[in-house]
């Protein structure tokens, strides 16, 4: 079966609350389990960074739904490529909440990534986490 991985960032609706975030996560897990989609959803309080992986048609259809979802905007596809293996085989969608500053967020993300994530993917996650981070504060 051919597999594709897509990474995007987006801006969460300004007044998105915890209940809505939980609802997004619940739907994502339930639907992805049915669609054979796996991945990670990183939220830093203002922005999302998501990696989704699965059959190309399932990924394209999900991106269409994501583009119509008013709970976020400004979707930017940062990476899209065919892959041989999944980076997140055991996660129908894992939500990782991180700090706004990259200084903290990098460690928080690093502590959660499973061993199945190869170095280049890890690097991409860190780079994209930096891209959605606010000003670094010490
Ligand atoms: C940041 C974010 C991440 C999402 N991730 C997923 C996901 O991984 N899988 C999914 O099915 N829906 C996800 N959703 C929800 C979809 O946008 C959409 O609401 C859902 O798939 C149901 O689609 P429908 O209302 O057109 O039936 C996400 C929404 C947001 C805002």
Short mmCIF file of C-alpha atoms and ligand atoms in Angstrom, two decimals:
data_model
loop_
_atom_site.label_atom_id
_atom_site.label_comp_id
_atom_site.label_asym_id
_atom_site.label_seq_id
_atom_site.Cartn_x
_atom_site.Cartn_y
_atom_site.Cartn_z
CA UNK A 1 0.00 0.00 0.00
CA UNK A 2 1.39 3.41 -0.91
CA UNK A 3 1.82 5.88 1.93
CA UNK A 4 2.14 9.63 2.08
CA UNK A 5 3.17 12.01 4.86
CA UNK A 6 2.05 15.63 4.99
CA UNK A 7 3.16 18.33 7.45
CA UNK A 8 1.32 21.63 7.84
CA UNK A 9 1.10 24.55 10.23
CA UNK A 10 -1.95 26.70 10.95
CA UNK A 11 -3.19 29.44 13.24
CA UNK A 12 -5.78 28.40 15.82
CA UNK A 13 -8.94 30.50 16.05
CA UNK A 14 -8.13 33.19 18.59
CA UNK A 15 -10.75 32.18 21.16
CA UNK A 16 -10.39 28.41 20.78
CA UNK A 17 -11.01 26.88 24.21
CA UNK A 18 -9.91 23.66 25.89
CA UNK A 19 -13.22 21.96 25.16
CA UNK A 20 -12.86 22.64 21.44
CA UNK A 21 -9.28 21.38 21.45
CA UNK A 22 -10.45 18.17 23.11
CA UNK A 23 -13.25 17.84 20.56
CA UNK A 24 -10.74 18.20 17.69
CA UNK A 25 -8.56 15.53 19.26
CA UNK A 26 -11.50 13.16 19.84
CA UNK A 27 -12.74 13.48 16.26
CA UNK A 28 -9.23 13.14 14.85
CA UNK A 29 -8.57 9.91 16.73
CA UNK A 30 -11.91 8.34 15.89
CA UNK A 31 -11.94 9.25 12.19
CA UNK A 32 -8.25 8.54 11.64
CA UNK A 33 -8.62 5.07 13.15
CA UNK A 34 -11.26 4.33 10.51
CA UNK A 35 -9.28 5.96 7.68
CA UNK A 36 -5.92 4.36 8.50
CA UNK A 37 -4.38 7.76 9.25
CA UNK A 38 -1.73 8.22 11.96
CA UNK A 39 0.22 11.22 13.20
CA UNK A 40 0.93 13.94 15.69
CA UNK A 41 -0.80 17.24 16.48
CA UNK A 42 1.30 19.83 18.29
CA UNK A 43 -0.45 22.86 19.83
CA UNK A 44 1.44 25.74 21.45
CA UNK A 45 -1.53 27.87 22.49
CA UNK A 46 -1.74 29.83 19.23
CA UNK A 47 -0.61 27.57 16.39
CA UNK A 48 -0.98 23.98 15.25
CA UNK A 49 1.68 21.79 13.69
CA UNK A 50 0.37 18.50 12.41
CA UNK A 51 1.89 15.54 10.62
CA UNK A 52 -0.59 13.17 9.02
CA UNK A 53 0.36 9.93 7.29
CA UNK A 54 -1.71 7.37 5.43
CA UNK A 55 -3.02 6.40 1.99
CA UNK A 56 -2.62 9.36 -0.42
CA UNK A 57 -6.35 9.63 -1.09
CA UNK A 58 -7.21 9.57 2.64
CA UNK A 59 -4.62 12.30 3.30
CA UNK A 60 -5.87 14.49 0.45
CA UNK A 61 -9.46 14.15 1.66
CA UNK A 62 -8.45 15.05 5.21
CA UNK A 63 -6.59 18.15 3.98
CA UNK A 64 -9.77 19.22 2.17
CA UNK A 65 -11.72 18.93 5.44
CA UNK A 66 -8.98 20.73 7.37
CA UNK A 67 -9.07 23.64 4.90
CA UNK A 68 -12.80 24.05 5.51
CA UNK A 69 -12.52 23.87 9.32
CA UNK A 70 -13.14 27.32 10.91
CA UNK A 71 -11.34 26.33 14.11
CA UNK A 72 -8.06 27.26 12.41
CA UNK A 73 -6.85 29.30 9.43
CA UNK A 74 -3.75 30.03 7.39
CA UNK A 75 -2.94 26.40 6.65
CA UNK A 76 0.53 26.16 5.14
CA UNK A 77 1.63 22.80 3.81
CA UNK A 78 5.31 22.64 4.77
CA UNK A 79 6.19 19.17 3.54
CA UNK A 80 4.47 16.48 1.49
CA UNK A 81 6.16 13.26 0.39
CA UNK A 82 5.67 9.56 -0.26
CA UNK A 83 7.06 7.45 2.58
CA UNK A 84 7.87 3.75 2.95
CA UNK A 85 7.02 3.55 6.64
CA UNK A 86 4.98 5.45 9.16
CA UNK A 87 6.75 7.62 11.76
CA UNK A 88 3.80 7.34 14.17
CA UNK A 89 2.43 3.81 13.62
CA UNK A 90 0.81 3.58 17.06
CA UNK A 91 -0.83 7.01 17.16
CA UNK A 92 -4.18 7.54 15.41
CA UNK A 93 -3.50 11.15 16.46
CA UNK A 94 -1.43 12.15 19.47
CA UNK A 95 -2.00 15.62 20.88
CA UNK A 96 1.14 17.23 22.29
CA UNK A 97 0.57 20.55 24.05
CA UNK A 98 3.74 22.61 24.30
CA UNK A 99 4.93 25.99 25.58
CA UNK A 100 4.84 29.09 23.41
CA UNK A 101 8.62 29.53 23.53
CA UNK A 102 10.76 27.31 21.33
CA UNK A 103 13.29 27.01 24.14
CA UNK A 104 10.79 24.95 26.17
CA UNK A 105 8.73 23.53 23.30
CA UNK A 106 11.71 21.75 21.74
CA UNK A 107 12.35 19.75 24.91
CA UNK A 108 8.67 19.03 25.39
CA UNK A 109 8.34 17.71 21.85
CA UNK A 110 11.60 15.74 22.07
CA UNK A 111 10.34 14.03 25.22
CA UNK A 112 7.24 12.78 23.43
CA UNK A 113 8.48 11.59 20.04
CA UNK A 114 8.44 7.79 19.75
CA UNK A 115 11.55 5.82 18.73
CA UNK A 116 9.93 5.16 15.33
CA UNK A 117 10.65 8.76 14.29
CA UNK A 118 13.78 8.92 12.09
CA UNK A 119 16.30 11.75 12.51
CA UNK A 120 15.26 13.74 9.40
CA UNK A 121 11.63 13.67 10.55
CA UNK A 122 12.70 14.69 14.05
CA UNK A 123 14.64 17.61 12.55
CA UNK A 124 11.59 18.67 10.55
CA UNK A 125 9.39 18.55 13.67
CA UNK A 126 11.89 20.74 15.55
CA UNK A 127 12.22 23.18 12.65
CA UNK A 128 8.46 23.50 12.31
CA UNK A 129 8.03 23.80 16.09
CA UNK A 130 10.42 26.72 15.91
CA UNK A 131 8.45 28.21 13.02
CA UNK A 132 5.24 28.30 15.10
CA UNK A 133 6.97 29.51 18.27
CA UNK A 134 6.78 32.99 19.68
CA UNK A 135 9.84 34.98 20.62
CA UNK A 136 12.23 32.80 22.54
CA UNK A 137 12.13 33.73 26.24
CA UNK A 138 14.65 32.65 28.80
C1 LIG B 1 -5.96 21.50 14.01
C2 LIG B 1 -6.95 20.48 13.56
C3 LIG B 1 -6.55 19.16 13.38
C4 LIG B 1 -7.46 18.20 12.94
N1 LIG B 1 -7.03 16.92 12.73
C5 LIG B 1 -7.89 16.00 12.23
C6 LIG B 1 -7.45 14.68 11.94
O1 LIG B 1 -6.30 14.31 12.14
N2 LIG B 1 -8.37 13.82 11.44
C7 LIG B 1 -9.67 14.17 11.21
O2 LIG B 1 -10.44 13.34 10.74
N3 LIG B 1 -10.10 15.41 11.49
C8 LIG B 1 -9.25 16.32 12.00
N4 LIG B 1 -9.70 17.58 12.29
C9 LIG B 1 -11.12 17.88 12.09
C10 LIG B 1 -11.47 18.10 10.64
O3 LIG B 1 -11.13 19.43 10.26
C11 LIG B 1 -12.98 17.85 10.40
O4 LIG B 1 -13.75 18.64 11.27
C12 LIG B 1 -13.34 16.39 10.66
O5 LIG B 1 -12.52 15.55 9.91
C13 LIG B 1 -14.80 16.08 10.31
O6 LIG B 1 -15.06 16.48 9.00
P1 LIG B 1 -16.54 16.81 8.52
O7 LIG B 1 -17.13 17.71 9.54
O8 LIG B 1 -16.36 17.44 7.17
O9 LIG B 1 -17.24 15.48 8.46
C14 LIG B 1 -8.82 18.57 12.72
C15 LIG B 1 -9.20 19.89 12.91
C16 LIG B 1 -8.30 20.84 13.34
C17 LIG B 1 -8.74 22.26 13.56
#
